[in-house]
């Protein structure tokens, strides 16, 4: 599993949304937290105190008002009323968005402190180019009537080819070269990671609503803006919600869970699915004999003459971890964890 970590972090960076799927007990939630900590650049035990980390667990009663926004009962002056409240994910995106809105000042600071291989004159030119691309300064060169501005540094990077094409037609300047440093800055910028545990246990269409559009990796940022179901109740009725470019989502799901089949197909194509196998989860265990025991059990589960089940039903290392750590006995593991699970499998 440790060997997979760098690859999983890169997959998340490129795809924005991934789901770790696999058999029970393969450490999917554990691994999701490891990936989140790596992305954010902190230790795993620091995650829960970081504004850059969010976590929810879906269940059958979880809905749009919990996740995005909705009306909540309040007592005001002794009277029962209702108030519009933002949900967990909406609040999380708002916090991440505030970082994006400061992106030019952050880039300026980055060039001054981190980009030591460029001189002051070039640094000033890069800053001017970015200010022009963001519409903070007017571009007065050739083809100024065709010059486009962008809403954020992320949008500039997304439109690099368009900017390159314009530069070829216009005055020689630093637009193309400065994008290289913008990319470096984006890697340097704060990243926000939101984990949705047991993502398949919630009613996906009910929870995400119109976010089906903006959650798509291709529509991160303002280009994925949508009006929520409660937009008319905002102070600004034209206010739109979008998922910022620095927000990444990790979901986890058990392959054998009965709710897997209800996972919306429209959502499936918006996530990259990564299988975490029972074999991957052996890394949790230290005792070789316990690892061998786990292998024998899983071999029996898929053996055509014994269990005759698929790999989806193999049992992950987290079931054996307490035994490995000496917290429970072999008999307790069997009676309290493995036997009930296997009974459920074969029922």
PDB file of C-alpha atoms in Angstrom, residues 9 17 23 39-40 51 57 60-61 68 85 115 119 168 183 204-206 213 225 230 252 259 265 272 274 290 301 308:
ATOM      1  CA  UNK A   9      -1.738  11.341  -4.692  1.00  0.00           C
ATOM      2  CA  UNK A  17     -12.363  13.147  -7.507  1.00  0.00           C
ATOM      3  CA  UNK A  23     -13.422  -5.561   0.057  1.00  0.00           C
ATOM      4  CA  UNK A  39      -1.836  16.439  -0.291  1.00  0.00           C
ATOM      5  CA  UNK A  40      -2.158  19.069   2.431  1.00  0.00           C
ATOM      6  CA  UNK A  51      -9.293  23.869   7.966  1.00  0.00           C
ATOM      7  CA  UNK A  57     -19.965   9.793   6.341  1.00  0.00           C
ATOM      8  CA  UNK A  60     -29.630   6.792   4.305  1.00  0.00           C
ATOM      9  CA  UNK A  61     -30.946   9.936   6.051  1.00  0.00           C
ATOM     10  CA  UNK A  68     -25.090  21.917   0.552  1.00  0.00           C
ATOM     11  CA  UNK A  85     -27.931  27.444   6.812  1.00  0.00           C
ATOM     12  CA  UNK A 115      11.417  31.653  -7.351  1.00  0.00           C
ATOM     13  CA  UNK A 119      15.926  38.482 -11.567  1.00  0.00           C
ATOM     14  CA  UNK A 168       2.204  34.345 -31.240  1.00  0.00           C
ATOM     15  CA  UNK A 183       1.865  26.152 -12.401  1.00  0.00           C
ATOM     16  CA  UNK A 204     -26.482  10.366  -4.276  1.00  0.00           C
ATOM     17  CA  UNK A 205     -28.931  12.305  -6.457  1.00  0.00           C
ATOM     18  CA  UNK A 206     -30.734  13.558  -3.356  1.00  0.00           C
ATOM     19  CA  UNK A 213     -22.586  19.508 -13.033  1.00  0.00           C
ATOM     20  CA  UNK A 225     -21.078  27.774 -11.260  1.00  0.00           C
ATOM     21  CA  UNK A 230     -32.140  27.977  -2.192  1.00  0.00           C
ATOM     22  CA  UNK A 252     -14.677   5.302  -0.015  1.00  0.00           C
ATOM     23  CA  UNK A 259     -26.102  -0.066  -1.648  1.00  0.00           C
ATOM     24  CA  UNK A 265     -24.239   6.238 -13.021  1.00  0.00           C
ATOM     25  CA  UNK A 272     -11.860   7.791 -10.838  1.00  0.00           C
ATOM     26  CA  UNK A 274      -9.257   2.820  -7.542  1.00  0.00           C
ATOM     27  CA  UNK A 290      -1.272 -13.701  11.027  1.00  0.00           C
ATOM     28  CA  UNK A 301     -13.340 -17.665   0.271  1.00  0.00           C
ATOM     29  CA  UNK A 308     -16.961 -20.022  -4.364  1.00  0.00           C
TER      30      UNK A 308
END
